[in-house]
Tab-separated table of C-alpha atoms in Angstrom:
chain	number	residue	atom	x	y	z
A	1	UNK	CA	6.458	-6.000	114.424
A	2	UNK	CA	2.733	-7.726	113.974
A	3	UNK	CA	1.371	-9.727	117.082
A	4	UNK	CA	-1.353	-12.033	116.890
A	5	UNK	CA	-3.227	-12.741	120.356
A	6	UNK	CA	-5.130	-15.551	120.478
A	7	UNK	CA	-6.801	-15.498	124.308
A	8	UNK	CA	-8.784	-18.913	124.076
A	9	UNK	CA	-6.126	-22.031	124.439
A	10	UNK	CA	-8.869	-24.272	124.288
A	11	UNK	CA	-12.828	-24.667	123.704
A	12	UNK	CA	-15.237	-27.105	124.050
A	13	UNK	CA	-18.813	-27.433	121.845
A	14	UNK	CA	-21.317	-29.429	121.134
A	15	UNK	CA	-22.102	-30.685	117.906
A	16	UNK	CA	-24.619	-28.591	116.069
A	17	UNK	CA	-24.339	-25.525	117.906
A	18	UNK	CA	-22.149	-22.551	117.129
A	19	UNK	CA	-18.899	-21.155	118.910
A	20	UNK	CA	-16.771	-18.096	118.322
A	21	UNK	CA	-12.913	-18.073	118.112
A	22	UNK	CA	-11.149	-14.783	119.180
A	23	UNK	CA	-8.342	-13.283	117.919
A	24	UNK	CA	-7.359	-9.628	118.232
A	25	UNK	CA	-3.718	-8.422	116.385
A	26	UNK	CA	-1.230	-5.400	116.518
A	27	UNK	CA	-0.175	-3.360	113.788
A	28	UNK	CA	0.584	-0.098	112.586
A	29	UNK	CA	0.404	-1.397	108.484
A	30	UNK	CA	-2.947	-0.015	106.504
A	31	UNK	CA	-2.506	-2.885	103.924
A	32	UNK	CA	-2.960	-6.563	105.320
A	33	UNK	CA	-4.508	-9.909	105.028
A	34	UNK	CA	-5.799	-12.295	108.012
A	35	UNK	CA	-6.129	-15.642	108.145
A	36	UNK	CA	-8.036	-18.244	109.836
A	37	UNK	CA	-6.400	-21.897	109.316
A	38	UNK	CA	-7.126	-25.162	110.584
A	39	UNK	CA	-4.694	-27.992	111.814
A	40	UNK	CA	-6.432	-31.316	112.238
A	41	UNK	CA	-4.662	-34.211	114.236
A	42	UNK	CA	-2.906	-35.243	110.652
A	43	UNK	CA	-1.396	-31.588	111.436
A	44	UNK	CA	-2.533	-30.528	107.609
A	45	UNK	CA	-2.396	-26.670	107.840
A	46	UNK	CA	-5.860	-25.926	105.932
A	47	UNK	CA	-7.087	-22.586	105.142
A	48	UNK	CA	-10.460	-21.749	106.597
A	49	UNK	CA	-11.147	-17.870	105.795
A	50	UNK	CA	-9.274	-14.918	104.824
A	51	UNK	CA	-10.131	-11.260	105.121
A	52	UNK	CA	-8.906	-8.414	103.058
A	53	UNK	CA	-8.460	-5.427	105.848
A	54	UNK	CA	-9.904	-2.631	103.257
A	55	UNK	CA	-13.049	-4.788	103.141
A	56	UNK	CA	-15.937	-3.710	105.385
A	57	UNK	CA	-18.131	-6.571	104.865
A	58	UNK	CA	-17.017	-9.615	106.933
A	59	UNK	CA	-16.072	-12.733	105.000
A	60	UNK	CA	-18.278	-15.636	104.879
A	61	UNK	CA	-17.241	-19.793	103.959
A	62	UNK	CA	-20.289	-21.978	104.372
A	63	UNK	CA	-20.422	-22.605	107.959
A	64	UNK	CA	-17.747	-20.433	109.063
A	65	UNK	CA	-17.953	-16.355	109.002
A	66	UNK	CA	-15.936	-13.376	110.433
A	67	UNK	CA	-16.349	-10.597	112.371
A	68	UNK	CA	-13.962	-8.458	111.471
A	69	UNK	CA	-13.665	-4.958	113.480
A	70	UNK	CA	-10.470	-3.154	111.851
A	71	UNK	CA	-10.878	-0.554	114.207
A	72	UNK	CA	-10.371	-2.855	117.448
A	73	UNK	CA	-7.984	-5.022	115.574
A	74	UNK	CA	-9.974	-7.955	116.238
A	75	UNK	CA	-10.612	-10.579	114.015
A	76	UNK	CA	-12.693	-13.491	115.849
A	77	UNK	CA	-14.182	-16.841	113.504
A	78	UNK	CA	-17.818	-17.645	113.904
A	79	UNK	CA	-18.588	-21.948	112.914
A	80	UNK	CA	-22.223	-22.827	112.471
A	81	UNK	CA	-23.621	-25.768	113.020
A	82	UNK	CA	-20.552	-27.403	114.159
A	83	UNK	CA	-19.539	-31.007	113.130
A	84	UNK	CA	-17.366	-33.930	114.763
A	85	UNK	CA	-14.604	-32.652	112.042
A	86	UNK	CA	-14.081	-29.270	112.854
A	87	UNK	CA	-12.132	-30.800	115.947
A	88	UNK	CA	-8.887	-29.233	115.254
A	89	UNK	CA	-6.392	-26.217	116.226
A	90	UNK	CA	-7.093	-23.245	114.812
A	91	UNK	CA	-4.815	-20.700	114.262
A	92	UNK	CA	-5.346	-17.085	113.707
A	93	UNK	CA	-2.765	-15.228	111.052
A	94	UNK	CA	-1.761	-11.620	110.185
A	95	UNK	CA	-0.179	-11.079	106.789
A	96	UNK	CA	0.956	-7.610	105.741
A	97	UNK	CA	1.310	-6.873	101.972
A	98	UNK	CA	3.190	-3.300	102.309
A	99	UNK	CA	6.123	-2.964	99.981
A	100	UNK	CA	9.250	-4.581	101.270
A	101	UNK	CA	6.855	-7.029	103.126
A	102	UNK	CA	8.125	-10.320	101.874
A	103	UNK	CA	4.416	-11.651	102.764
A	104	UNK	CA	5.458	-13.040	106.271
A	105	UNK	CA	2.413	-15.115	108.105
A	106	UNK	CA	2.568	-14.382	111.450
A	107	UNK	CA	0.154	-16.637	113.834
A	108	UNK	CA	-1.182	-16.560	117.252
A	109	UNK	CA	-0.680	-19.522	119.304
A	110	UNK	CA	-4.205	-21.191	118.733
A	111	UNK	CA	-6.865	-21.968	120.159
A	112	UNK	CA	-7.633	-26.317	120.111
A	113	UNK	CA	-11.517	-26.508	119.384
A	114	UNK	CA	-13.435	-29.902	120.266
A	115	UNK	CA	-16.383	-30.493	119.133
A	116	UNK	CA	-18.355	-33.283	121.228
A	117	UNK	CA	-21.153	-35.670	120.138
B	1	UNK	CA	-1.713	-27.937	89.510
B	2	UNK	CA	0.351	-27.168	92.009
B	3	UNK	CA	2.149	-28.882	94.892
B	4	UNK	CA	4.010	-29.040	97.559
B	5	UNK	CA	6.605	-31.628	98.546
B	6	UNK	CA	7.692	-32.229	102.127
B	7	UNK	CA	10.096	-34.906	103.131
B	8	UNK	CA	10.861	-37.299	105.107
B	9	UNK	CA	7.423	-36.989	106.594
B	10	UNK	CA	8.680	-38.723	110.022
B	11	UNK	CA	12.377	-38.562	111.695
B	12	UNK	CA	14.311	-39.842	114.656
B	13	UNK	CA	18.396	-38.372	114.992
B	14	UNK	CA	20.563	-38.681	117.989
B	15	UNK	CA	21.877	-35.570	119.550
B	16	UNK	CA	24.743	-34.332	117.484
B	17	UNK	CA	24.087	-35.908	114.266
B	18	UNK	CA	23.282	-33.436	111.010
B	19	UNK	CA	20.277	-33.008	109.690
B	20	UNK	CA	18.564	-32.295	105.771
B	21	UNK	CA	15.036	-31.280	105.260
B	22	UNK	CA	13.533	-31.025	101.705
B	23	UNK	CA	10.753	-29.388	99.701
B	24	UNK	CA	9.905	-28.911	96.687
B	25	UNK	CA	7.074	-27.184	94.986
B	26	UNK	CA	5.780	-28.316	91.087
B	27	UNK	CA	3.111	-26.011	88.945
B	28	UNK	CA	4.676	-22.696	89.790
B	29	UNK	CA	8.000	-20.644	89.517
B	30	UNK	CA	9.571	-18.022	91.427
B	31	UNK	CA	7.564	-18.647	94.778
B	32	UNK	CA	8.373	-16.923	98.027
B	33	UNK	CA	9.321	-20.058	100.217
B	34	UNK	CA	9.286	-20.467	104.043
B	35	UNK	CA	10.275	-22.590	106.569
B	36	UNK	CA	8.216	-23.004	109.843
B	37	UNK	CA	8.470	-24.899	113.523
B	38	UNK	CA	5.617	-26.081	115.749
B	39	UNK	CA	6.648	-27.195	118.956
B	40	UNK	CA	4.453	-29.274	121.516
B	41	UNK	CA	1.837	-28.604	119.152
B	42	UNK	CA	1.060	-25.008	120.124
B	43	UNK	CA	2.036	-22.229	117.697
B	44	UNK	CA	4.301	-21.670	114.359
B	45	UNK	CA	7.740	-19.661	114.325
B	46	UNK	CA	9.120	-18.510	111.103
B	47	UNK	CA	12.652	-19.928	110.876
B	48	UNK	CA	13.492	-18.772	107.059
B	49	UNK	CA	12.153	-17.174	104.317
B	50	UNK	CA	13.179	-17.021	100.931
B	51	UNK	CA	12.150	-14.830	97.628
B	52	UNK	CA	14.483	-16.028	95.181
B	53	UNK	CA	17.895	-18.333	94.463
B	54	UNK	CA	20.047	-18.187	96.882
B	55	UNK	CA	17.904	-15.844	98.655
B	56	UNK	CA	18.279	-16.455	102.784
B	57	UNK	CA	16.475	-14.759	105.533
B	58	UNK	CA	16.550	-15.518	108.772
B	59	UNK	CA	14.155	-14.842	111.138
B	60	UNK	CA	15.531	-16.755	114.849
B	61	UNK	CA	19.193	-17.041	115.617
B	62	UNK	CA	19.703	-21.076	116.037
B	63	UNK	CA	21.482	-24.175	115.096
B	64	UNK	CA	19.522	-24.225	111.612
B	65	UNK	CA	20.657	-23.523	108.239
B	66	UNK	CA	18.531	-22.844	105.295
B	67	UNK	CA	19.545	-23.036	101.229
B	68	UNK	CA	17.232	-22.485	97.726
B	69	UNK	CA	19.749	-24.275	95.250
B	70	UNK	CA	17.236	-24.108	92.819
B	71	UNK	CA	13.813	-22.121	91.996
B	72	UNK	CA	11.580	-24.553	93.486
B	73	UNK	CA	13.720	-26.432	95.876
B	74	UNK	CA	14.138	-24.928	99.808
B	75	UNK	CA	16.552	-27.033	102.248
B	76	UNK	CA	16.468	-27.105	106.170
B	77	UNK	CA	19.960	-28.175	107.371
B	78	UNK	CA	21.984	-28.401	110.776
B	79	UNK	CA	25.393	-29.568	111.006
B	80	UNK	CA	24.759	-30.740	114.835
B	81	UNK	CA	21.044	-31.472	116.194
B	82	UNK	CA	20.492	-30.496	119.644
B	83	UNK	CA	17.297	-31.612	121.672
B	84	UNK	CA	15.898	-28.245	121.594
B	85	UNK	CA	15.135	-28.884	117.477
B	86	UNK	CA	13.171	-31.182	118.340
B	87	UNK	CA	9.178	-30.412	116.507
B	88	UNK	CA	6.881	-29.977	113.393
B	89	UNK	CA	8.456	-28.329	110.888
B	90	UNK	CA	6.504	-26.796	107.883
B	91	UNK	CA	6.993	-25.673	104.386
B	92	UNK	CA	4.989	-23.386	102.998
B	93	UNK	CA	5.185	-21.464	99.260
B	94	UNK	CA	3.015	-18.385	98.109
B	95	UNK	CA	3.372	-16.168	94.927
B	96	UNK	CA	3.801	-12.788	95.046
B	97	UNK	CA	1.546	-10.102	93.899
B	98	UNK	CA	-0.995	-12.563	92.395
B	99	UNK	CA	-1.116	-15.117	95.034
B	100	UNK	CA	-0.718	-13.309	98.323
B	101	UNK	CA	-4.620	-12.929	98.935
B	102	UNK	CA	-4.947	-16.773	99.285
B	103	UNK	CA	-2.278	-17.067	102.018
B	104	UNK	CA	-0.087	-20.176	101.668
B	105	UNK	CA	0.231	-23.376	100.638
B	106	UNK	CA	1.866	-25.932	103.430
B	107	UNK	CA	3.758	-28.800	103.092
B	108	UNK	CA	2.207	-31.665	104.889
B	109	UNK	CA	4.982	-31.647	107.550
B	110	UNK	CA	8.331	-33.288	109.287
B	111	UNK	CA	7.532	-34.882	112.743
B	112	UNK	CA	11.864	-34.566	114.078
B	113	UNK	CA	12.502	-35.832	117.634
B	114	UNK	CA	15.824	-35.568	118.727
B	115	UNK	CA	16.893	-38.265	121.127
């Protein structure tokens, strides 16, 4: 079974400035997905990023970028220039897309990001 | 387009009393459907899963139930509520093969307390 580890429960920034998520996962599949999603107070689940694990080159969303080391099974979220609404959870999410997978998402337990004026 | 229906957004049941969750999805067939929980606002267990009609999986023994009556339509259902079901519960659809590179789609959510 996949395990996502999210070691960060909560982090602090100030607005402007950048901060890095981590996230580092478990697996013995070759074929996956990951996930970066957002839940705002409304508790929307919004995807942020994904990354396609037989892609070298890191994944990239306007202010927000990955650094993806498939090696190390880490997977940690880079946001630039943060802003008063990026205050939210973020959850980190493993999805492999092996035969028989049935596509399950499985997600660490987040890590709630505040951004402060 | 397409969408995803959650409902009743917001819910309050006594201990002991059943319980029916709905979603539906419109703009797509044959979608892989899912049922999650958040409690205390921390991270999201897979309940159920579903790939076709009929189709059940479940992922946690527990006092839920799920049922896909129809293509688009996935049901979370409990004959008795206990505290402990209390929490966030999320829908969430995604198409095989085509659609599995853009992750899900999520409902926008049932807030359930149990009291």
């Amino acid at each position: 079974a996949q395990t996502v580890t999210q070691s960060q429960p909560e982090m602090s920034v100030q607005e402007a400035e950048t901060v890095t998520l981590s996230c580092t996962y478990d697996t013995s599949e070759n074929n996956y997905y990951l996930f970066w999603y957002k839940q705002p107070p409304s508790r929307q689940m919004i995807l942020v990023i994904r990354q396609e694990a037989y892609k070298q080159q890191n994944a990239t969303e306007n202010r927000f970028s990955v650094n993806f080391q498939k090696a190390a099974k880490s997977f940690s979220l880079k946001i630039s220039d943060s802003q008063l609404g990026d205050t939210a959870m973020y959850f980190c999410a493993f999805m492999s897309y092996s035969g028989g997978s049935n596509y399950k998402l499985t997600f660490g337990k987040g890590t709630l990001l505040t951004v402060n004026p | 387009s397409q969408t995803i229906h959650q409902w009743p957004a917001t819910l309050v049941q006594p201990v002991g009393s059943p319980l029916s969750l709905e979603c539906t999805v419109e703009g797509t067939s044959n979608p892989n459907l899912y049922w999650y929980r958040q409690a205390a606002g921390r991270g999201l267990q897979l309940l159920f899963y579903s790939v076709g009609i009929g189709q059940i999986s479940s992922e946690v023994p527990q006092n839920l139930s799920a049922s896909r009556p129809q293509d688009r339509q996935f049901i979370l259902s409990s004959k008795k509520l206990l505290l402990s079901d209390s929490g966030f519960y999320l829908c969430a659809w995604i198409l095989r093969d085509r659609g599995t590179r853009s992750g899900y789609t999520f409902g926008s959510g049932t807030r359930l307390t149990v009291v």
